[in-house]
C-alpha positions as a Python dict, from the first residue, in 0.01 Angstrom:
ca = {
    (1, 'G'): (0, 0, 0),
    (2, 'G'): (337, -179, -20),
    (3, 'T'): (504, -515, -32),
    (4, 'S'): (604, -699, 285),
    (5, 'N'): (934, -881, 267),
    (6, 'A'): (1105, -1072, 550),
    (7, 'H'): (1440, -967, 416),
    (8, 'F'): (1555, -719, 154),
    (9, 'T'): (1907, -665, 30),
    (10, 'L'): (2016, -365, -198),
    (11, 'E'): (2368, -372, -338),
    (12, 'I'): (2501, -69, -523),
    (13, 'D'): (2846, 58, -626),
    (14, 'G'): (2830, 409, -485),
    (15, 'D'): (2645, 629, -231),
    (16, 'I'): (2272, 574, -141),
    (17, 'T'): (2104, 891, -66),
    (18, 'L'): (1765, 881, 124),
    (19, 'D'): (1560, 1201, 43),
    (20, 'P'): (1217, 1200, 201),
    (21, 'A'): (1136, 1534, 51),
    (22, 'G'): (1127, 1713, 397),
    (23, 'G'): (997, 1426, 585),
    (24, 'N'): (1176, 1178, 803),
    (25, 'V'): (1341, 838, 757),
    (26, 'V'): (1192, 610, 1033),
    (27, 'V'): (1347, 293, 1140),
    (28, 'D'): (1149, 19, 1316),
    (29, 'G'): (1418, -224, 1440),
    (30, 'T'): (1799, -204, 1480),
    (31, 'L'): (2029, 0, 1248),
    (32, 'S'): (2351, -200, 1236),
    (33, 'P'): (2685, -194, 1033),
    (34, 'A'): (2766, -491, 821),
    (35, 'S'): (3033, -610, 1061),
    (36, 'A'): (3182, -516, 1397),
    (37, 'N'): (3390, -181, 1357),
    (38, 'G'): (3264, -179, 1001),
    (39, 'A'): (3111, 169, 959),
    (40, 'A'): (3129, 511, 1104),
    (41, 'L'): (2831, 739, 1193),
    (42, 'G'): (2903, 1061, 1010),
    (43, 'S'): (3246, 1181, 883),
    (44, 'A'): (3499, 1459, 937),
    (45, 'S'): (3315, 1677, 683),
    (46, 'K'): (2968, 1563, 735),
    (47, 'E'): (2881, 1557, 1092),
    (48, 'W'): (2547, 1471, 1261),
    (49, 'S'): (2365, 1745, 1444),
    (50, 'D'): (2176, 1671, 1769),
    (51, 'L'): (2149, 1317, 1923),
    (52, 'Y'): (1827, 1240, 2129),
    (53, 'L'): (1848, 946, 2354),
    (54, 'A'): (1553, 813, 2580),
    (55, 'D'): (1553, 803, 2960),
    (56, 'G'): (1779, 538, 3091),
    (57, 'S'): (1948, 485, 2755),
    (58, 'V'): (2301, 331, 2758),
    (59, 'I'): (2586, 403, 2515),
    (60, 'Y'): (2798, 78, 2492),
    (61, 'M'): (3180, 105, 2412),
    (62, 'G'): (3437, -159, 2324),
    (63, 'N'): (3407, -496, 2147),
    (64, 'S'): (3300, -661, 2481),
    (65, 'Q'): (3097, -348, 2574),
    (66, 'D'): (3312, -320, 2880),
    (67, 'V'): (3250, 57, 2922),
    (68, 'T'): (2900, 207, 2929),
    (69, 'M'): (2767, 551, 2964),
    (70, 'T'): (2416, 548, 3108),
    (71, 'H'): (2152, 823, 3151),
    (72, 'S'): (2039, 837, 3502),
    (73, 'T'): (1690, 981, 3476),
    (74, 'N'): (1662, 1341, 3610),
    (75, 'S'): (2008, 1297, 3783),
    (76, 'G'): (2293, 1285, 3539),
    (77, 'I'): (2526, 1039, 3366),
    (78, 'I'): (2690, 715, 3502),
    (79, 'L'): (3020, 609, 3351),
    (80, 'E'): (3085, 242, 3430),
    (81, 'T'): (3358, 11, 3336),
    (82, 'A'): (3355, -373, 3376),
    (83, 'N'): (3687, -482, 3520),
    (84, 'N'): (3807, -744, 3765),
    (85, 'G'): (4070, -674, 4034),
    (86, 'A'): (4180, -399, 4248),
    (87, 'S'): (4424, -252, 3999),
    (88, 'N'): (4168, -192, 3722),
    (89, 'P'): (3973, 109, 3852),
    (90, 'A'): (3714, 304, 3632),
    (91, 'S'): (3905, 573, 3466),
    (92, 'L'): (3814, 919, 3315),
    (93, 'N'): (4119, 1055, 3129),
    (94, 'L'): (4113, 1433, 3041),
    (95, 'R'): (4406, 1486, 2813),
    (96, 'L'): (4522, 1791, 2650),
    (97, 'S'): (4673, 1748, 2298),
    (98, 'S'): (4916, 2023, 2239),
    (99, 'S'): (5200, 2063, 1965),
    (100, 'S'): (5406, 2284, 2200),
    (101, 'P'): (5351, 2174, 2567),
    (102, 'A'): (5506, 2427, 2805),
    (103, 'D'): (5565, 2454, 3182),
    (104, 'N'): (5245, 2597, 3369),
    (105, 'D'): (5007, 2481, 3099),
    (106, 'D'): (4656, 2439, 3219),
    (107, 'I'): (4579, 2072, 3130),
    (108, 'A'): (4225, 2026, 3214),
    (109, 'A'): (3952, 2161, 3436),
    (110, 'I'): (3622, 2030, 3583),
    (111, 'N'): (3380, 2328, 3616),
    (112, 'F'): (3077, 2327, 3845),
    (113, 'S'): (2826, 2551, 3684),
    (114, 'G'): (2467, 2665, 3725),
    (115, 'Y'): (2261, 2980, 3665),
    (116, 'D'): (2252, 3311, 3843),
    (117, 'D'): (1937, 3486, 3927),
    (118, 'G'): (1966, 3673, 3584),
    (119, 'E'): (1946, 3339, 3410),
    (120, 'N'): (2307, 3346, 3307),
    (121, 'A'): (2513, 3033, 3298),
    (122, 'E'): (2797, 3083, 3543),
    (123, 'T'): (3075, 2876, 3694),
    (124, 'F'): (3064, 2856, 4078),
    (125, 'A'): (3373, 2627, 4146),
    (126, 'Q'): (3647, 2460, 3955),
    (127, 'I'): (3909, 2187, 3996),
    (128, 'K'): (4199, 2251, 3767),
    (129, 'C'): (4512, 2056, 3664),
    (130, 'K'): (4830, 2230, 3571),
    (131, 'A'): (5160, 2102, 3427),
    (132, 'N'): (5423, 2276, 3636),
    (133, 'D'): (5718, 2114, 3459),
    (134, 'V'): (5680, 1923, 3125),
    (135, 'S'): (6037, 1800, 3108),
    (136, 'D'): (6056, 1442, 2983),
    (137, 'G'): (6116, 1220, 3276),
    (138, 'S'): (6068, 1474, 3552),
    (139, 'E'): (5717, 1598, 3495),
    (140, 'D'): (5554, 1791, 3778),
    (141, 'G'): (5189, 1867, 3813),
    (142, 'S'): (4949, 2029, 4050),
    (143, 'L'): (4571, 2008, 4124),
    (144, 'I'): (4407, 2336, 4197),
    (145, 'F'): (4091, 2395, 4388),
    (146, 'A'): (3902, 2726, 4329),
    (147, 'T'): (3562, 2883, 4411),
    (148, 'F'): (3425, 3202, 4261),
    (149, 'V'): (3393, 3506, 4492),
    (150, 'N'): (3211, 3808, 4350),
    (151, 'G'): (3222, 3657, 4000),
    (152, 'T'): (3600, 3597, 4013),
    (153, 'P'): (3786, 3261, 4041),
    (154, 'M'): (3980, 3234, 4370),
    (155, 'E'): (4246, 2965, 4399),
    (156, 'F'): (4259, 2850, 4759),
    (157, 'F'): (4417, 2516, 4753),
    (158, 'D'): (4719, 2394, 4536),
    (159, 'L'): (4799, 2026, 4589),
    (160, 'S'): (5153, 1908, 4521),
    (161, 'N'): (5298, 2207, 4390),
    (162, 'T'): (5640, 2068, 4256),
    (163, 'T'): (5724, 1932, 4598),
    (164, 'A'): (5616, 1572, 4691),
    (165, 'G'): (5378, 1567, 4982),
    (166, 'E'): (5328, 1955, 4989),
    (167, 'A'): (5015, 2139, 4959),
    (168, 'T'): (4991, 2520, 4915),
    (169, 'F'): (4695, 2718, 5076),
    (170, 'N'): (4646, 3055, 4894),
    (171, 'A'): (4377, 3169, 5161),
    (172, 'D'): (4343, 3174, 5539),
    (173, 'V'): (4263, 2829, 5697),
    (174, 'R'): (3977, 2867, 5949),
    (175, 'I'): (3920, 2593, 6201),
    (176, 'V'): (3569, 2612, 6354),
    (177, 'D'): (3503, 2619, 6720),
    (178, 'D'): (3583, 2290, 6919),
    (179, 'K'): (3777, 2146, 6625),
    (180, 'K'): (4153, 2080, 6618),
    (181, 'L'): (4448, 2071, 6371),
    (182, 'Y'): (4690, 1797, 6433),
    (183, 'F'): (5060, 1782, 6352),
    (184, 'G'): (5267, 1465, 6322),
    (185, 'S'): (5174, 1102, 6270),
    (186, 'A'): (5048, 1082, 6629),
    (187, 'P'): (4822, 1360, 6766),
    (188, 'D'): (5110, 1474, 7016),
    (189, 'C'): (5077, 1840, 6912),
    (190, 'S'): (4758, 2028, 6819),
}
């Protein structure tokens, strides 16, 4: 039995601890802060554990919910931004925060991984960004493509290695039969 109320307010000067003696706290409705940006979920010393979201669930970010992360059922995640105009693309920023940035630091990597036939999680390919020169005002970077051969990463393509418009191949380039490699802005030499 219990009492049904349309609205219930509890005001207390201090923490409120819900301890269901080993059970669960069940919420039927929306759990909201008192105001926008008015409360955090967890803290630096009391982090939540796992987060379970349903198929097709959406995480909304920003006061106008202009950035969303959506679960695409049995496929992956869609990161979407609602911007107008050609100069406002969707952006994913992978930023390394270092107290001592140095030349040739690895900044970020996207790893493509799966399982081998021994059920071990392995990386099969990688796109990596390197800071070739971190001098303020004359920064140089490169984007490196690698695949794994016999379990070892092999860097085979280095894009813009400190020279504008230059690409460095760290492996042979094979052109398959009946295909051409063109030089110059017009196909005058192949």
